[in-house]
Amino acid sequence: MRHILIEGGQKLNGRVNVSGSKNSATKVLIACVLTEGVCILENVPQIADVHSTLDILEHLGANVKRLPNNKTIINASNLNKNFIPTELAKLNRTSFMFIGALLNRFSQVLVPLPGGCSIGKRSIDYHLAFLQSLGAEIEQSNAYFLVKSEKLKGNKIKLPYPSTTTTEHILISSVLAKGITIIKNAAKTPETLELVEVLHKMGADIESNNDEFTIRGVNELRGFQHKIMPDRNEAVTLVTASLVCGGNVTIENFPLQNHMNSLFVLLDQIGAKYKLENSSIYLSNDINQYKMVSIESGPFPDFETDWIPLGLILLNNCIGKGFLHEIVFEDRLRFVHQLIKMGANINLSKKCLANSNCSFGDEYAHTAEVLGPSYLTGGNLTVEELRGGAALVIAALSANGETQIKNSDILDRGYENLFHKFKMLGADIHTKHGA
């Protein structure tokens, strides 16, 4: 187990590069199961979730070449297994999305419950429901699902919520299904649209219109070559750290501007100083000079749930009183008690913001009242999940004194060399291993 020691209070200065997208790479890798052709991926992030996805592909019988310079080649022409063992499935959330891809290669698939971060219920009901609507038969025994289908058949599917993983799973499942599949209330995140772009390269027939996808099943798909987009969550993490710590930072390989509009709206509202140039963003800021605002999560293009912990760290450095409201995952704010121990003036509440489209009601503490700026003091922190853990790291970077962060290995699931990048910007970070 790896622990991180951070001596806070250092301004960040220099240049850093955003790695490839975790949420895009893992889904594109799963799509490789749909073809017997060779698939070549570039800008693949070297992170734990990608490694575990590649391990699943190798277990299934795919030939996987992990090459230098973040390049990966997949040949899934000789798959010989139709099940995923628990020890691999528990490592990431997207393991469950292999079902639809494998049903296009085998008549039945055996998969366990998926792993992933503990930020709420994260029900698989949407996935089971759409698989059944496409004609699959599902049997559950303990923590395993046996899913059977001689041939998936298209259908009309209206999602109760524009879930990204469910939308992407339907896309992967239906491109080789018989007939037409229509997804209503579909997610249209940049990562979802990149998956559609890859499926188009493979020969899929997918039409996008407003909140719908129309998929006409084809008989076969071919291999492809594709460069994975920059990771938007890492980009927001680096921007937040720069704003909270102060200094002059240039972030290169930054995502496209129209992929980040809700972030730029927030930066403009608080009065942050930044400049966009080509594929880079330059930030030059003095800490604790920001105007307080309120933030509410929502599906893209709104401020996204993965950014909520980072938004809270930013509000902690703004002047005045503001609110942060999470409407997607009921336990997204589970890390907040650790910020309060560091000195943050945050009160959690079960109340919703006015005029909010929130389904939690007064059942969960999903709203944070923030009075800032608060000056944090280092201490002992524990990473419990990916995005809250990144927020704690930024809090430690900005705090007075030393902070020890336990379970920092969890951050390797979604960030490529995050601590090395912070050290490149001047952060005082040391690593130690042990219990």
Short mmCIF file of C-alpha atoms in Angstrom, two decimals:
data_model
loop_
_atom_site.label_atom_id
_atom_site.label_comp_id
_atom_site.label_asym_id
_atom_site.label_seq_id
_atom_site.Cartn_x
_atom_site.Cartn_y
_atom_site.Cartn_z
CA MET A 1 0.00 0.00 0.00
CA ARG A 2 1.36 3.40 -1.00
CA HIS A 3 1.16 6.49 1.21
CA ILE A 4 1.86 10.01 0.00
CA LEU A 5 3.41 12.79 2.09
CA ILE A 6 2.65 16.34 0.93
CA GLU A 7 4.14 19.52 2.37
CA GLY A 8 1.49 22.03 1.43
CA GLY A 9 1.55 25.73 0.70
CA GLN A 10 3.68 25.65 -2.46
CA LYS A 11 2.58 27.61 -5.51
CA LEU A 12 2.41 25.61 -8.73
CA ASN A 13 4.40 26.77 -11.74
CA GLY A 14 5.32 25.21 -15.06
CA ARG A 15 3.86 23.10 -17.85
CA VAL A 16 2.02 19.81 -17.66
CA ASN A 17 0.26 17.53 -20.16
CA VAL A 18 -3.23 15.97 -19.93
CA SER A 19 -3.22 12.21 -20.55
CA GLY A 20 -5.71 10.20 -22.59
CA SER A 21 -9.25 9.74 -21.31
CA LYS A 22 -9.97 6.89 -18.91
CA ASN A 23 -13.70 6.94 -19.63
CA SER A 24 -13.13 6.86 -23.36
CA ALA A 25 -10.26 4.36 -23.53
CA THR A 26 -11.97 1.68 -21.44
CA LYS A 27 -15.15 1.72 -23.58
CA VAL A 28 -13.23 1.74 -26.88
CA LEU A 29 -11.21 -1.25 -25.65
CA ILE A 30 -14.45 -3.13 -24.95
CA ALA A 31 -15.66 -2.29 -28.47
CA CYS A 32 -12.64 -4.19 -29.85
CA VAL A 33 -14.50 -7.41 -28.93
CA LEU A 34 -17.03 -6.61 -31.69
CA THR A 35 -14.56 -7.28 -34.51
CA GLU A 36 -12.07 -9.89 -35.64
CA GLY A 37 -10.02 -7.11 -37.23
CA VAL A 38 -6.95 -5.45 -35.74
CA CYS A 39 -7.63 -2.41 -33.55
CA ILE A 40 -4.91 0.19 -32.99
CA LEU A 41 -5.32 2.70 -30.16
CA GLU A 42 -3.06 5.68 -29.47
CA ASN A 43 -2.84 8.00 -26.46
CA VAL A 44 -4.06 5.18 -24.19
CA PRO A 45 -3.55 6.26 -20.54
CA GLN A 46 -1.38 3.97 -18.43
CA ILE A 47 -3.80 3.67 -15.53
CA ALA A 48 -5.17 0.79 -13.47
CA ASP A 49 -8.65 0.79 -15.05
CA VAL A 50 -7.12 0.45 -18.50
CA HIS A 51 -4.75 -2.29 -17.32
CA SER A 52 -7.62 -4.27 -15.78
CA THR A 53 -9.68 -3.88 -18.97
CA LEU A 54 -6.74 -5.19 -21.00
CA ASP A 55 -6.38 -8.06 -18.52
CA ILE A 56 -10.02 -8.99 -19.16
CA LEU A 57 -9.41 -8.91 -22.93
CA GLU A 58 -6.40 -11.21 -22.51
CA HIS A 59 -8.41 -13.54 -20.29
CA LEU A 60 -11.09 -13.76 -23.01
CA GLY A 61 -8.44 -14.82 -25.52
CA ALA A 62 -7.62 -11.55 -27.27
CA ASN A 63 -4.08 -10.82 -28.36
CA VAL A 64 -3.02 -7.62 -26.61
CA LYS A 65 0.15 -5.70 -27.41
CA ARG A 66 1.02 -2.99 -24.89
CA LEU A 67 3.52 -0.85 -26.75
CA PRO A 68 5.62 2.19 -25.75
CA ASN A 69 4.31 5.73 -26.18
CA ASN A 70 0.81 4.83 -24.95
CA LYS A 71 -0.02 2.68 -27.97
CA THR A 72 -2.06 -0.53 -27.74
CA ILE A 73 -2.97 -3.08 -30.41
CA ILE A 74 -5.88 -5.51 -29.92
CA ASN A 75 -6.73 -8.57 -32.01
CA ALA A 76 -9.88 -10.28 -30.68
CA SER A 77 -10.28 -12.74 -33.57
CA ASN A 78 -9.64 -15.81 -31.40
CA LEU A 79 -11.75 -15.28 -28.30
CA ASN A 80 -12.16 -18.56 -26.44
CA LYS A 81 -13.85 -17.63 -23.14
CA ASN A 82 -17.30 -16.20 -22.47
CA PHE A 83 -16.96 -15.42 -18.77
CA ILE A 84 -15.20 -12.83 -16.61
CA PRO A 85 -13.81 -13.96 -13.24
CA THR A 86 -14.61 -12.01 -10.09
CA GLU A 87 -10.97 -11.08 -9.44
CA LEU A 88 -10.94 -9.11 -12.72
CA ALA A 89 -14.50 -7.75 -12.67
CA LYS A 90 -14.15 -6.25 -9.19
CA LEU A 91 -11.31 -3.98 -10.34
CA ASN A 92 -13.43 -1.55 -12.36
CA ARG A 93 -16.98 -0.53 -13.16
CA THR A 94 -16.90 -1.06 -16.91
CA SER A 95 -16.37 -4.84 -16.68
CA PHE A 96 -20.18 -5.22 -16.82
CA MET A 97 -20.19 -3.56 -20.27
CA PHE A 98 -18.48 -6.60 -21.78
CA ILE A 99 -21.87 -8.36 -21.73
CA GLY A 100 -23.25 -6.70 -24.84
CA ALA A 101 -20.02 -7.07 -26.78
CA LEU A 102 -19.61 -10.74 -25.85
CA LEU A 103 -23.24 -11.57 -26.73
CA ASN A 104 -22.29 -10.69 -30.30
CA ARG A 105 -19.59 -13.39 -30.16
CA PHE A 106 -21.17 -16.04 -27.91
CA SER A 107 -24.73 -17.23 -27.24
CA GLN A 108 -24.29 -16.81 -23.49
CA VAL A 109 -22.10 -14.78 -21.13
CA LEU A 110 -21.34 -15.20 -17.44
CA VAL A 111 -20.29 -12.07 -15.52
CA PRO A 112 -20.16 -11.06 -11.84
CA LEU A 113 -21.23 -7.79 -10.32
CA PRO A 114 -18.82 -5.00 -11.28
CA GLY A 115 -16.45 -3.08 -9.03
CA GLY A 116 -15.69 0.65 -9.09
CA CYS A 117 -15.89 3.58 -6.69
CA SER A 118 -18.31 3.61 -3.73
CA ILE A 119 -20.14 6.88 -4.40
CA GLY A 120 -23.70 5.59 -4.30
CA LYS A 121 -25.93 2.74 -5.35
CA ARG A 122 -24.86 2.85 -9.03
CA SER A 123 -27.59 0.39 -9.94
CA ILE A 124 -27.13 -2.05 -12.84
CA ASP A 125 -30.91 -2.15 -13.34
CA TYR A 126 -30.72 0.06 -16.44
CA HIS A 127 -28.27 -2.41 -18.00
CA LEU A 128 -30.36 -5.47 -17.19
CA ALA A 129 -33.54 -3.79 -18.45
CA PHE A 130 -32.13 -2.82 -21.85
CA LEU A 131 -30.52 -6.25 -22.36
CA GLN A 132 -33.90 -7.85 -21.79
CA SER A 133 -35.54 -5.39 -24.18
CA LEU A 134 -33.04 -6.52 -26.83
CA GLY A 135 -34.15 -10.11 -26.27
CA ALA A 136 -31.59 -11.39 -23.78
CA GLU A 137 -32.55 -13.83 -21.06
CA ILE A 138 -30.96 -13.17 -17.67
CA GLU A 139 -30.49 -15.54 -14.76
CA GLN A 140 -28.91 -14.42 -11.48
CA SER A 141 -27.18 -16.77 -9.08
CA ASN A 142 -25.54 -15.15 -6.06
CA ALA A 143 -23.32 -12.39 -7.46
CA TYR A 144 -23.17 -13.77 -11.02
CA PHE A 145 -25.36 -13.09 -14.05
CA LEU A 146 -25.86 -15.60 -16.85
CA VAL A 147 -27.03 -13.70 -19.94
CA LYS A 148 -28.25 -15.67 -22.98
CA SER A 149 -29.14 -14.64 -26.52
CA GLU A 150 -28.76 -16.38 -29.86
CA LYS A 151 -29.09 -12.97 -31.55
CA LEU A 152 -29.91 -9.60 -29.99
CA LYS A 153 -32.82 -7.79 -31.65
CA GLY A 154 -33.29 -4.05 -31.92
CA ASN A 155 -35.89 -2.22 -29.89
CA LYS A 156 -36.90 1.24 -28.65
CA ILE A 157 -35.31 2.09 -25.30
CA LYS A 158 -36.09 5.19 -23.26
CA LEU A 159 -33.69 5.74 -20.40
CA PRO A 160 -35.09 7.15 -17.12
CA TYR A 161 -31.87 9.20 -16.84
CA PRO A 162 -29.23 9.94 -19.51
CA SER A 163 -26.75 7.47 -18.02
CA THR A 164 -23.41 7.52 -19.82
CA THR A 165 -22.40 3.91 -19.18
CA THR A 166 -25.86 2.59 -20.03
CA THR A 167 -26.00 4.56 -23.28
CA GLU A 168 -22.55 3.31 -24.26
CA HIS A 169 -23.43 -0.28 -23.34
CA ILE A 170 -26.55 -0.11 -25.53
CA LEU A 171 -24.49 1.26 -28.41
CA ILE A 172 -21.95 -1.56 -28.12
CA SER A 173 -24.72 -4.16 -27.78
CA SER A 174 -26.88 -3.01 -30.69
CA VAL A 175 -24.46 -2.27 -33.54
CA LEU A 176 -24.50 -5.96 -34.55
CA ALA A 177 -28.08 -6.66 -33.40
CA LYS A 178 -30.83 -7.54 -35.84
CA GLY A 179 -32.96 -4.56 -36.84
CA ILE A 180 -33.11 -1.03 -35.50
CA THR A 181 -32.44 0.17 -31.95
CA ILE A 182 -33.50 3.64 -30.82
CA ILE A 183 -32.13 5.12 -27.57
CA LYS A 184 -34.20 7.99 -26.19
CA ASN A 185 -32.91 10.33 -23.45
CA ALA A 186 -29.41 9.15 -24.33
CA ALA A 187 -26.21 10.56 -22.86
CA LYS A 188 -24.26 12.69 -25.34
CA THR A 189 -21.00 13.23 -23.46
CA PRO A 190 -17.83 13.78 -25.51
CA GLU A 191 -16.67 10.30 -24.45
CA THR A 192 -19.93 8.76 -25.71
CA LEU A 193 -19.61 10.61 -29.01
CA GLU A 194 -16.01 9.41 -29.32
CA LEU A 195 -17.23 5.83 -28.89
CA VAL A 196 -19.75 6.50 -31.68
CA GLU A 197 -16.91 7.87 -33.83
CA VAL A 198 -14.93 4.66 -33.29
CA LEU A 199 -17.96 2.49 -34.04
CA HIS A 200 -18.44 4.46 -37.27
CA LYS A 201 -14.82 3.71 -38.19
CA MET A 202 -15.64 0.05 -37.61
CA GLY A 203 -18.57 0.24 -40.04
CA ALA A 204 -21.49 0.74 -37.64
CA ASP A 205 -24.64 2.56 -38.77
CA ILE A 206 -25.46 5.08 -36.02
CA GLU A 207 -27.44 8.30 -36.38
CA SER A 208 -27.45 10.99 -33.69
CA ASN A 209 -30.35 13.42 -33.33
CA ASN A 210 -31.01 15.64 -30.29
CA ASP A 211 -31.22 13.27 -27.28
CA GLU A 212 -31.56 10.14 -29.42
CA PHE A 213 -29.38 7.57 -31.12
CA THR A 214 -30.71 5.37 -33.93
CA ILE A 215 -28.64 2.25 -34.53
CA ARG A 216 -29.22 0.02 -37.55
CA GLY A 217 -27.56 -3.31 -36.99
CA VAL A 218 -24.93 -4.46 -39.49
CA ASN A 219 -23.57 -7.95 -40.18
CA GLU A 220 -19.93 -7.35 -39.25
CA LEU A 221 -17.46 -4.70 -38.12
CA ARG A 222 -13.86 -4.09 -39.10
CA GLY A 223 -10.72 -3.04 -37.23
CA PHE A 224 -9.76 0.59 -36.76
CA GLN A 225 -7.06 3.04 -35.72
CA HIS A 226 -7.90 5.82 -33.28
CA LYS A 227 -6.27 8.34 -30.95
CA ILE A 228 -7.99 8.65 -27.57
CA MET A 229 -9.18 12.14 -26.59
CA PRO A 230 -7.69 13.99 -23.57
CA ASP A 231 -9.12 13.16 -20.17
CA ARG A 232 -11.57 15.90 -19.19
CA ASN A 233 -11.62 14.86 -15.53
CA GLU A 234 -7.85 15.11 -15.28
CA ALA A 235 -7.98 18.49 -17.01
CA VAL A 236 -10.44 19.82 -14.39
CA THR A 237 -8.27 18.34 -11.63
CA LEU A 238 -5.17 20.18 -12.88
CA VAL A 239 -7.08 23.44 -13.37
CA THR A 240 -8.50 23.23 -9.85
CA ALA A 241 -5.08 22.58 -8.33
CA SER A 242 -3.64 25.57 -10.18
CA LEU A 243 -6.43 27.87 -8.98
CA VAL A 244 -6.34 26.69 -5.37
CA CYS A 245 -2.54 26.74 -5.01
CA GLY A 246 -1.88 29.84 -7.13
CA GLY A 247 0.96 30.36 -9.55
CA ASN A 248 1.45 30.22 -13.30
CA VAL A 249 0.54 26.93 -14.96
CA THR A 250 0.18 25.90 -18.60
CA ILE A 251 -1.84 22.73 -19.21
CA GLU A 252 -1.21 21.20 -22.63
CA ASN A 253 -3.24 18.67 -24.62
CA PHE A 254 -6.28 20.32 -23.06
CA PRO A 255 -9.72 19.04 -24.17
CA LEU A 256 -11.71 20.86 -26.83
CA GLN A 257 -13.35 24.06 -25.60
CA ASN A 258 -16.91 22.90 -26.35
CA HIS A 259 -16.24 19.82 -24.19
CA MET A 260 -15.51 22.04 -21.18
CA ASN A 261 -18.04 24.87 -21.39
CA SER A 262 -19.50 24.36 -17.91
CA LEU A 263 -15.97 24.62 -16.45
CA PHE A 264 -15.31 27.88 -18.30
CA VAL A 265 -18.64 29.30 -17.12
CA LEU A 266 -17.57 28.58 -13.54
CA LEU A 267 -14.11 30.09 -14.06
CA ASP A 268 -15.68 33.25 -15.47
CA GLN A 269 -18.18 33.48 -12.62
CA ILE A 270 -15.53 33.30 -9.90
CA GLY A 271 -13.19 35.68 -11.73
CA ALA A 272 -10.35 33.25 -12.48
CA LYS A 273 -7.67 34.41 -14.89
CA TYR A 274 -7.01 32.06 -17.78
CA LYS A 275 -6.16 32.11 -21.46
CA LEU A 276 -6.93 29.49 -24.10
CA GLU A 277 -4.50 29.04 -26.95
CA ASN A 278 -4.68 26.18 -29.44
CA SER A 279 -4.81 23.01 -27.30
CA SER A 280 -3.49 24.63 -24.11
CA ILE A 281 -4.82 26.67 -21.21
CA TYR A 282 -2.68 29.13 -19.26
CA LEU A 283 -3.68 30.03 -15.69
CA SER A 284 -2.16 32.82 -13.60
CA ASN A 285 -3.93 33.44 -10.29
CA ASP A 286 -3.53 34.63 -6.71
CA ILE A 287 -5.33 32.36 -4.26
CA ASN A 288 -8.40 33.39 -2.26
CA GLN A 289 -9.39 36.17 -4.64
CA TYR A 290 -12.37 34.40 -6.18
CA LYS A 291 -16.04 35.31 -6.02
CA MET A 292 -18.34 32.78 -4.38
CA VAL A 293 -20.94 31.01 -6.53
CA SER A 294 -23.20 27.97 -6.25
CA ILE A 295 -22.75 24.75 -8.25
CA GLU A 296 -25.18 21.99 -9.16
CA SER A 297 -24.28 18.79 -10.98
CA GLY A 298 -26.13 17.46 -14.00
CA PRO A 299 -25.65 15.51 -17.21
CA PHE A 300 -23.40 16.95 -19.93
CA PRO A 301 -23.27 19.80 -20.90
CA ASP A 302 -24.00 20.79 -17.28
CA PHE A 303 -21.38 20.68 -14.52
CA GLU A 304 -20.66 16.98 -14.28
CA THR A 305 -20.87 14.79 -11.20
CA ASP A 306 -17.21 13.73 -11.47
CA TRP A 307 -16.27 17.40 -11.09
CA ILE A 308 -18.33 18.01 -7.95
CA PRO A 309 -15.53 17.17 -5.42
CA LEU A 310 -13.17 19.45 -7.34
CA GLY A 311 -15.79 22.20 -7.44
CA LEU A 312 -16.14 21.96 -3.67
CA ILE A 313 -12.40 22.47 -3.17
CA LEU A 314 -12.63 25.52 -5.40
CA LEU A 315 -15.59 26.98 -3.48
CA ASN A 316 -13.61 26.56 -0.28
CA ASN A 317 -11.22 29.19 -1.69
CA CYS A 318 -13.94 31.64 -2.74
CA ILE A 319 -15.09 34.64 -0.70
CA GLY A 320 -18.56 34.45 0.86
CA LYS A 321 -21.25 31.78 1.17
CA GLY A 322 -22.18 29.36 -1.59
CA PHE A 323 -23.85 26.02 -2.13
CA LEU A 324 -22.90 22.85 -3.96
CA HIS A 325 -25.67 20.42 -4.91
CA GLU A 326 -25.08 16.87 -6.18
CA ILE A 327 -28.05 15.24 -7.94
CA VAL A 328 -26.50 12.09 -9.47
CA PHE A 329 -24.77 10.00 -6.78
CA GLU A 330 -26.09 10.11 -3.24
CA ASP A 331 -22.71 9.43 -1.61
CA ARG A 332 -20.58 11.70 -3.79
CA LEU A 333 -19.79 13.97 -0.82
CA ARG A 334 -18.55 11.19 1.46
CA PHE A 335 -15.06 12.74 1.57
CA VAL A 336 -16.24 16.08 3.00
CA HIS A 337 -15.80 15.10 6.66
CA GLN A 338 -12.05 14.93 6.02
CA LEU A 339 -12.02 18.49 4.64
CA ILE A 340 -13.87 19.67 7.72
CA LYS A 341 -11.15 18.13 9.91
CA MET A 342 -8.62 20.16 7.93
CA GLY A 343 -10.50 23.35 8.76
CA ALA A 344 -13.00 23.76 5.93
CA ASN A 345 -16.18 25.60 6.92
CA ILE A 346 -18.65 23.24 5.23
CA ASN A 347 -22.05 22.07 6.41
CA LEU A 348 -23.73 19.09 4.75
CA SER A 349 -27.48 19.05 4.32
CA LYS A 350 -30.24 16.86 2.91
CA LYS A 351 -32.00 19.91 1.47
CA CYS A 352 -32.12 20.54 -2.26
CA LEU A 353 -31.43 23.82 -3.99
CA ALA A 354 -34.46 25.77 -5.13
CA ASN A 355 -35.87 24.85 -8.57
CA SER A 356 -33.66 21.77 -8.67
CA ASN A 357 -34.35 18.64 -10.70
CA CYS A 358 -33.26 16.37 -7.84
CA SER A 359 -34.64 12.95 -6.93
CA PHE A 360 -32.91 12.55 -3.57
CA GLY A 361 -35.30 14.73 -1.57
CA ASP A 362 -34.33 14.71 2.10
CA GLU A 363 -33.02 11.14 2.09
CA TYR A 364 -29.30 11.82 1.65
CA ALA A 365 -26.80 14.53 2.62
CA HIS A 366 -26.06 15.72 -0.91
CA THR A 367 -25.86 19.50 -0.51
CA ALA A 368 -22.89 21.41 0.91
CA GLU A 369 -23.06 24.93 2.31
CA VAL A 370 -19.61 26.51 2.01
CA LEU A 371 -18.36 29.59 3.83
CA GLY A 372 -15.03 30.69 2.43
CA PRO A 373 -12.25 31.14 2.18
CA SER A 374 -11.09 28.56 4.72
CA TYR A 375 -7.40 28.04 5.42
CA LEU A 376 -6.68 24.34 5.69
CA THR A 377 -4.19 22.57 7.93
CA GLY A 378 -2.47 19.32 6.99
CA GLY A 379 -3.36 16.05 8.67
CA ASN A 380 -4.01 12.39 7.97
CA LEU A 381 -6.31 11.70 5.04
CA THR A 382 -7.61 8.50 3.44
CA VAL A 383 -8.60 8.12 -0.21
CA GLU A 384 -11.90 6.25 -0.45
CA GLU A 385 -12.77 6.78 -4.12
CA LEU A 386 -11.31 8.38 -7.21
CA ARG A 387 -12.65 11.94 -7.56
CA GLY A 388 -13.04 12.66 -3.86
CA GLY A 389 -9.50 11.38 -3.45
CA ALA A 390 -8.22 13.83 -6.08
CA ALA A 391 -9.98 16.64 -4.20
CA LEU A 392 -8.23 15.61 -0.98
CA VAL A 393 -4.85 15.70 -2.74
CA ILE A 394 -5.53 19.27 -3.91
CA ALA A 395 -6.60 20.21 -0.38
CA ALA A 396 -3.30 18.83 0.90
CA LEU A 397 -1.35 20.78 -1.73
CA SER A 398 -2.94 24.02 -0.56
CA ALA A 399 -2.88 23.30 3.20
CA ASN A 400 -0.41 24.56 5.78
CA GLY A 401 1.93 21.84 7.01
CA GLU A 402 2.35 18.18 6.17
CA THR A 403 -0.42 15.82 5.09
CA GLN A 404 -0.21 12.05 4.88
CA ILE A 405 -2.57 10.48 2.37
CA LYS A 406 -3.34 6.77 2.72
CA ASN A 407 -4.69 4.49 -0.01
CA SER A 408 -3.37 6.80 -2.72
CA ASP A 409 -3.16 3.76 -5.03
CA ILE A 410 -6.87 4.27 -5.74
CA LEU A 411 -5.96 7.38 -7.72
CA ASP A 412 -3.97 5.22 -10.14
CA ARG A 413 -7.30 3.86 -11.40
CA GLY A 414 -8.02 7.10 -13.24
CA TYR A 415 -4.92 9.32 -13.25
CA GLU A 416 -1.70 8.69 -15.14
CA ASN A 417 1.30 9.85 -13.05
CA LEU A 418 -0.75 12.45 -11.17
CA PHE A 419 1.75 12.92 -8.34
CA HIS A 420 4.65 13.12 -10.79
CA LYS A 421 2.81 15.87 -12.68
CA PHE A 422 2.25 17.85 -9.49
CA LYS A 423 5.94 17.45 -8.61
CA MET A 424 6.83 18.79 -12.06
CA LEU A 425 4.84 21.91 -11.13
CA GLY A 426 6.80 22.35 -7.90
CA ALA A 427 4.71 20.45 -5.35
CA ASP A 428 6.60 18.97 -2.38
CA ILE A 429 5.51 15.30 -2.55
CA HIS A 430 7.18 12.17 -1.21
CA THR A 431 6.15 8.53 -1.41
CA LYS A 432 6.41 5.79 1.17
CA HIS A 433 5.22 2.19 1.06
CA GLY A 434 3.86 0.05 3.87
CA ALA A 435 0.76 -0.89 5.81
#
